[in-house]
Coordinates of C-alpha atoms in Angstrom, one line a residue:
M30 CA 17.4 -4.9 -31.5
R31 CA 14.5 -6.3 -33.5
S32 CA 11.7 -3.9 -34.5
M33 CA 8.0 -4.7 -34.5
S34 CA 6.2 -5.3 -37.7
A35 CA 2.5 -5.0 -36.7
I36 CA 0.4 -3.8 -33.7
T37 CA -3.1 -5.0 -32.9
I38 CA -5.4 -3.5 -30.2
H39 CA -7.5 -5.7 -27.8
R40 CA -9.7 -5.3 -24.8
P41 CA -8.0 -7.2 -21.9
G42 CA -10.9 -9.5 -21.4
E43 CA -11.0 -10.5 -25.0
L44 CA -7.4 -11.7 -25.2
S45 CA -7.2 -15.2 -26.7
E46 CA -5.6 -18.0 -24.8
P47 CA -2.6 -18.1 -27.2
L48 CA -2.0 -14.4 -26.6
R49 CA -2.2 -14.9 -22.8
R50 CA 0.4 -17.7 -23.1
A51 CA 2.6 -15.5 -25.2
W52 CA 2.4 -12.8 -22.6
H53 CA 3.3 -15.2 -19.8
R54 CA 6.2 -16.4 -21.9
A55 CA 7.5 -12.8 -22.2
M56 CA 7.2 -12.5 -18.4
D57 CA 9.1 -15.7 -17.9
E58 CA 12.0 -14.8 -20.2
S59 CA 13.1 -11.7 -18.3
P60 CA 13.3 -11.0 -14.5
D61 CA 12.4 -7.4 -15.3
Y62 CA 8.8 -8.5 -16.1
A63 CA 8.2 -11.1 -13.4
N64 CA 6.1 -8.6 -11.3
P65 CA 2.5 -9.7 -10.9
F66 CA 1.3 -6.2 -11.9
L67 CA 2.7 -6.9 -15.3
A68 CA 0.6 -10.1 -15.8
P69 CA -2.4 -10.2 -18.1
E70 CA -4.6 -11.2 -15.1
F71 CA -4.1 -7.7 -13.6
A72 CA -4.9 -6.0 -16.9
I73 CA -8.0 -8.2 -17.2
G74 CA -9.1 -7.3 -13.7
V75 CA -8.8 -3.6 -14.3
G76 CA -10.5 -4.0 -17.7
R77 CA -13.6 -5.4 -16.0
H78 CA -14.1 -1.9 -14.4
R79 CA -12.4 0.6 -16.7
G80 CA -14.1 0.9 -20.1
G81 CA -11.0 2.5 -21.7
A82 CA -8.6 -0.4 -20.8
R83 CA -6.8 -1.8 -23.8
V84 CA -3.8 -4.0 -24.7
A85 CA -1.5 -3.2 -27.6
V86 CA 0.1 -6.4 -28.9
L87 CA 3.3 -6.2 -30.9
H88 CA 3.8 -8.8 -33.6
E89 CA 6.9 -10.0 -35.4
N90 CA 6.6 -12.3 -38.3
G91 CA 3.1 -13.2 -37.2
E92 CA 4.1 -14.0 -33.6
A93 CA 3.0 -11.9 -30.5
V94 CA 6.2 -10.6 -28.9
G95 CA 5.2 -7.6 -26.8
F96 CA 2.2 -6.4 -24.7
L97 CA 1.4 -2.9 -23.5
P98 CA -1.7 -2.6 -21.2
Y99 CA -3.0 0.9 -21.0
E100 CA -6.1 3.0 -20.4
R101 CA -7.4 5.6 -22.9
N102 CA -9.9 8.4 -22.5
A103 CA -12.2 10.0 -25.1
Y104 CA -9.5 12.6 -25.9
G105 CA -6.8 10.2 -26.6
V106 CA -5.0 10.7 -23.3
G107 CA -3.5 7.4 -22.2
R108 CA -1.9 6.1 -19.0
A109 CA -0.4 2.9 -17.7
I110 CA -3.2 0.5 -16.7
G111 CA -4.1 0.9 -13.1
L112 CA -2.1 4.1 -12.7
G113 CA -2.3 5.1 -9.1
L114 CA -2.8 1.4 -8.0
S115 CA -0.1 -0.5 -10.0
D116 CA 3.5 -0.4 -8.5
C117 CA 5.1 -1.8 -11.7
Q118 CA 4.5 -0.8 -15.3
A119 CA 6.1 -1.8 -18.6
L120 CA 5.7 -2.9 -22.2
V121 CA 6.3 -6.6 -21.5
H122 CA 8.3 -8.1 -24.4
R123 CA 10.5 -10.9 -25.5
P124 CA 14.3 -10.3 -25.4
G125 CA 15.6 -8.1 -28.2
V126 CA 12.3 -6.6 -29.2
G127 CA 12.2 -2.9 -29.9
W128 CA 9.6 -0.3 -30.9
D129 CA 9.2 3.2 -32.1
T130 CA 7.3 5.0 -29.3
R131 CA 5.5 7.5 -31.5
E132 CA 4.4 4.7 -33.9
L133 CA 3.2 2.8 -30.9
L134 CA 1.1 5.7 -29.6
R135 CA -0.4 6.3 -33.0
A136 CA -1.5 2.7 -33.2
C137 CA -3.0 3.0 -29.8
G138 CA -4.8 6.2 -30.7
L139 CA -2.9 8.1 -28.0
S140 CA -1.4 11.5 -28.0
V141 CA 0.2 11.0 -24.6
F142 CA 1.0 8.0 -22.4
E143 CA 1.6 8.7 -18.7
F144 CA 3.5 6.4 -16.4
D145 CA 4.8 6.6 -12.8
H146 CA 6.3 3.1 -12.0
L147 CA 8.0 2.2 -15.3
V148 CA 10.7 -0.4 -15.0
E149 CA 14.1 0.9 -15.8
E150 CA 14.8 -1.5 -18.7
Q151 CA 12.3 0.3 -21.1
K152 CA 14.9 2.0 -23.4
P153 CA 12.5 3.4 -26.0
F154 CA 10.6 5.4 -23.3
R155 CA 13.8 6.9 -21.8
R156 CA 13.6 10.2 -23.7
Y157 CA 10.2 10.8 -22.1
V158 CA 11.2 10.2 -18.5
T159 CA 10.9 13.2 -16.2
G160 CA 12.3 11.5 -13.0
T161 CA 13.5 8.2 -11.6
F162 CA 12.9 6.9 -8.1
A163 CA 14.0 4.2 -5.7
S164 CA 11.7 1.2 -5.3
P165 CA 12.9 -0.9 -2.3
V166 CA 12.9 -4.6 -2.6
A167 CA 13.8 -7.5 -0.3
D168 CA 15.6 -10.6 -1.6
L169 CA 14.0 -13.7 0.0
K170 CA 15.2 -17.2 0.5
P171 CA 13.8 -20.0 2.7
G172 CA 15.1 -20.0 6.2
E173 CA 16.2 -22.8 8.4
G174 CA 14.0 -23.6 11.4
E175 CA 10.9 -21.8 12.5
Y176 CA 10.0 -18.1 12.1
P177 CA 11.9 -16.8 15.2
Q178 CA 15.1 -18.4 14.0
W179 CA 14.6 -17.0 10.5
L180 CA 14.0 -13.6 12.0
R181 CA 17.2 -13.6 14.1
Q182 CA 19.2 -14.7 11.1
T183 CA 17.7 -12.3 8.5
Y184 CA 16.9 -9.2 10.5
P185 CA 18.9 -9.4 13.8
G186 CA 18.4 -5.7 14.5
L187 CA 14.6 -6.2 14.5
A188 CA 14.3 -9.6 16.0
R189 CA 14.5 -8.9 19.8
T190 CA 11.9 -6.1 19.9
T191 CA 9.5 -7.7 17.4
L192 CA 9.5 -11.1 19.2
K193 CA 9.0 -9.4 22.5
K194 CA 6.0 -7.5 21.2
E195 CA 4.6 -10.7 19.8
R196 CA 4.9 -12.4 23.1
R197 CA 3.2 -9.5 24.9
L198 CA 0.4 -9.4 22.3
G199 CA -0.1 -13.1 22.9
R200 CA -0.3 -12.6 26.7
D201 CA -2.7 -9.7 26.3
L202 CA -5.1 -10.9 23.7
G203 CA -4.4 -14.6 22.9
E204 CA -2.0 -16.8 21.0
V205 CA -0.4 -15.0 18.0
R206 CA -0.7 -16.9 14.7
F207 CA -0.1 -16.0 11.1
V208 CA -2.0 -17.2 8.0
Y209 CA -0.1 -16.5 4.8
D210 CA -3.0 -17.3 2.4
E211 CA -6.3 -16.6 4.2
R212 CA -9.3 -17.4 2.1
D213 CA -12.0 -15.8 4.2
P214 CA -13.5 -12.9 2.3
R215 CA -14.8 -11.4 5.5
V216 CA -11.2 -10.6 6.6
L217 CA -10.6 -8.9 3.2
R218 CA -13.5 -6.6 4.0
T219 CA -12.1 -5.9 7.4
L220 CA -8.7 -5.0 5.8
M221 CA -10.5 -2.6 3.4
R222 CA -12.4 -1.0 6.3
W223 CA -9.2 -0.5 8.3
K224 CA -7.4 0.9 5.3
S225 CA -10.2 3.3 4.4
A226 CA -10.2 4.6 8.0
Q227 CA -6.4 5.0 7.8
Y228 CA -6.6 7.0 4.6
R229 CA -9.2 9.3 6.1
R230 CA -7.4 9.6 9.4
T231 CA -4.2 10.7 7.6
G232 CA -5.8 13.0 5.1
R233 CA -5.1 10.8 2.1
M234 CA -7.5 10.0 -0.7
D235 CA -9.6 7.1 0.4
R236 CA -9.2 4.6 -2.5
F237 CA -11.8 2.3 -1.0
S238 CA -14.4 5.0 -1.3
K239 CA -14.4 4.1 -5.0
P240 CA -16.7 1.1 -5.7
W241 CA -14.7 0.0 -8.7
I242 CA -11.5 -0.4 -6.7
V243 CA -13.3 -2.4 -4.0
D244 CA -14.7 -4.6 -6.7
L245 CA -11.3 -5.0 -8.4
V246 CA -9.6 -6.1 -5.1
E247 CA -12.4 -8.5 -4.4
H248 CA -12.0 -9.9 -8.0
L249 CA -8.2 -10.2 -7.7
F250 CA -8.6 -12.0 -4.3
H251 CA -10.2 -14.9 -6.2
V252 CA -7.6 -15.1 -9.0
R253 CA -5.5 -18.2 -8.5
E254 CA -3.1 -18.5 -11.5
E255 CA 0.6 -19.3 -11.9
H256 CA 1.6 -15.7 -12.9
F257 CA -0.9 -13.9 -10.6
T258 CA -2.4 -15.1 -7.3
G259 CA -4.2 -12.8 -4.9
I260 CA -2.8 -13.4 -1.4
L261 CA -4.5 -12.2 1.8
S262 CA -2.2 -12.6 4.8
V263 CA -3.4 -12.1 8.4
V264 CA -1.9 -11.8 11.9
Y265 CA -4.3 -13.1 14.5
A266 CA -4.2 -12.8 18.3
G267 CA -6.5 -15.4 19.6
D268 CA -9.4 -15.4 17.1
R269 CA -9.1 -11.7 16.4
P270 CA -7.4 -10.3 13.3
V271 CA -5.0 -7.5 14.3
A272 CA -3.2 -6.9 11.0
A273 CA -3.8 -7.9 7.4
H274 CA -2.3 -7.4 4.0
F275 CA -3.6 -8.1 0.5
G276 CA -1.3 -8.2 -2.6
P277 CA -0.5 -10.3 -5.7
R278 CA 2.3 -12.7 -6.3
S279 CA 3.7 -14.2 -9.4
R280 CA 5.9 -17.3 -9.5
T281 CA 8.8 -15.4 -8.0
V282 CA 7.7 -11.9 -7.0
F283 CA 5.4 -10.9 -4.1
A284 CA 4.1 -7.3 -4.4
A285 CA 3.4 -5.5 -1.1
W286 CA 0.2 -3.6 -1.7
F287 CA -2.5 -2.9 0.9
T288 CA -1.5 -3.3 4.6
A289 CA -3.5 -2.1 7.5
Y290 CA -4.1 -3.0 11.2
D291 CA -6.5 -2.4 14.0
P292 CA -5.3 0.9 15.4
E293 CA -6.3 -0.3 18.9
F294 CA -3.2 -2.5 18.8
G295 CA -0.7 0.0 17.3
Y296 CA 1.5 -0.3 20.3
Y297 CA 2.5 -3.8 19.2
S298 CA 3.8 -2.6 15.8
P299 CA 1.5 -5.0 13.9
G300 CA 2.3 -3.5 10.5
L301 CA 6.0 -4.4 10.8
M302 CA 5.0 -7.7 12.3
M303 CA 2.9 -8.4 9.3
H304 CA 5.7 -7.6 6.7
L305 CA 8.2 -9.7 8.5
R306 CA 5.9 -12.7 8.7
M307 CA 5.0 -12.2 5.0
A308 CA 8.6 -12.2 3.9
E309 CA 9.4 -15.4 5.8
A310 CA 6.3 -17.2 4.5
A311 CA 6.7 -16.0 0.9
G312 CA 10.3 -17.2 0.9
R313 CA 9.2 -20.6 2.0
D314 CA 6.6 -20.5 -0.8
G315 CA 9.2 -20.1 -3.5
V316 CA 9.1 -16.3 -3.8
T317 CA 12.6 -14.8 -4.4
L318 CA 11.7 -11.1 -4.2
M319 CA 9.3 -8.9 -2.2
D320 CA 8.7 -5.6 -4.0
M321 CA 7.6 -2.9 -1.5
G322 CA 6.9 -0.3 -4.2
R323 CA 8.2 3.3 -4.7
G324 CA 8.0 5.6 -1.8
E325 CA 9.8 6.3 1.5
K326 CA 8.7 4.5 4.6
E327 CA 10.7 3.6 7.6
Y328 CA 9.7 -0.1 7.5
K329 CA 11.0 -0.2 3.9
D330 CA 14.4 1.0 5.0
W331 CA 14.5 -1.7 7.7
L332 CA 13.4 -4.5 5.4
K333 CA 15.0 -3.7 2.0
T334 CA 18.1 -5.5 0.7
R335 CA 18.5 -3.3 -2.3
E336 CA 16.6 -0.9 -4.5
L337 CA 15.3 -1.0 -8.1
R338 CA 14.7 2.2 -10.1
V339 CA 11.3 3.1 -11.6
A340 CA 10.5 6.1 -13.8
E341 CA 7.7 8.5 -14.3
G342 CA 7.0 10.6 -17.3
F343 CA 4.9 11.3 -20.4
A344 CA 5.5 9.6 -23.8
V345 CA 4.1 12.0 -26.4
R346 CA 3.6 12.5 -30.1
P347 CA 3.0 15.9 -31.7
H348 CA -0.6 16.8 -30.8
P349 CA -2.3 19.8 -29.0
V350 CA -3.9 17.4 -26.4
A351 CA -0.4 16.1 -25.5
T352 CA 0.9 19.6 -24.9
A353 CA -2.1 20.6 -22.8
H354 CA -1.9 17.4 -20.7
R355 CA 1.8 17.8 -19.9
L356 CA 1.3 21.5 -19.0
W357 CA -1.4 20.4 -16.5
R358 CA 0.1 17.3 -15.0
R359 CA 3.8 17.9 -14.9
P360 CA 3.8 20.8 -12.4
V361 CA 1.5 18.7 -10.1
R362 CA 3.9 15.7 -10.2
G363 CA 6.9 18.0 -9.7
L364 CA 5.4 19.7 -6.6
R365 CA 4.5 16.3 -5.1
N366 CA 7.9 14.9 -5.7
T367 CA 9.6 18.0 -4.2
V368 CA 7.6 17.6 -1.0
L369 CA 8.3 13.8 -0.8
A370 CA 12.0 14.2 -1.4
H371 CA 12.6 16.7 1.4
P372 CA 11.9 15.7 5.0
R373 CA 11.6 19.4 6.1
L374 CA 8.7 19.7 3.7
R375 CA 7.3 16.2 4.0
E376 CA 6.8 16.2 7.8
P377 CA 4.8 19.4 7.9
A378 CA 2.7 18.2 5.0
D379 CA 2.0 14.9 6.8
R380 CA 1.0 16.8 9.9
L381 CA -1.3 19.0 7.9
L382 CA -2.9 16.0 6.2
K383 CA -3.4 14.3 9.6
T384 CA -5.0 17.4 11.0
V385 CA -7.4 17.5 8.0
G386 CA -8.1 13.8 8.4
T387 CA -8.9 14.3 12.1
L388 CA -11.4 17.0 11.3
R389 CA -13.0 14.8 8.6
T390 CA -13.3 11.7 10.8
S391 CA -14.8 13.7 13.7
G392 CA -17.7 14.7 11.4
P393 CA -20.4 12.5 9.8
A394 CA -19.6 9.0 8.8
H395 CA -18.0 8.6 5.4
P396 CA -20.9 8.0 3.0
A397 CA -19.3 5.3 0.9
G398 CA -16.8 3.4 3.0
P399 CA -16.1 -0.3 2.3
G400 CA -18.6 -1.4 4.9
A401 CA -21.3 0.3 2.8
R402 CA -20.1 -1.1 -0.6
A403 CA -17.7 1.2 -1.6
R404 CA -7.4 1.5 -2.0

């Protein structure tokens, strides 16, 4: 394994065109790094709204061979860029490149670097991993014939019920049609409004109550590059959108990100309908993998063909801030993971969150929902 010889630090938006091309080349040379969340375009988007966003560039013999996007606060605490939003994290590098993690942190001015969706290949970070988790994916390939034929061939167990519900939706509301790459920003705002309501209804943190996340999603919607394209997909019944999804794709990987639907039509299972339609359309569009992200959901079990492994943990170097941060953050993560890993705990927790969400939504309107300019 080759070691780095120099590290330079850059703001994402100030990366030169040669550095972006070198980053894209590193993505292209390994399937581990083909995920759009690992593209410079995602780091640049986050950097527009997060002042502490930086990119460490590893050089070997004067050539840029590795890229670590991260965020740093005033105390030297670092985290993977977009932590809490990104479903894939890594130091993207050319094959054979290695690094000393403590030397890397020192160059970045970090005492600790937190991650929660680190790709499994990252060997220098392994000693700092506190847990690994399944990340379901679906292998895609173009189907023969139209969507119903693809569905029967690919997911025979889901085809009959799904197609029946589509036909009933069409009779009840109007012809069902699917748009894989919708360019109407008004539908994106509808999706964010649905998702915001879903978060509050289920007692989750409303990501779209944060203006910077709304602005980031709107920015990424307009990015149309080879290694990162923002894709808004919509299921319509008549002229009415009933389900929508926004997520990025690279040349070969489609990342499932934000899905929501009009709860008035929940009977028709529009969320599952959306993911099946997306998988078929993305396969026709040249995508070979749909990454559904870490976390247990019933629809992921139905759609996945296999699982990747992602890691969470804290890379540290000797420093009082690193010790304090781990003492604070690690028990919180451990408690959350214990609840998520045990259905007997997870189900009561979900019920409690939904009850809290119901109480919240029965009160005054949320002051900063997407409709008022506020994942």
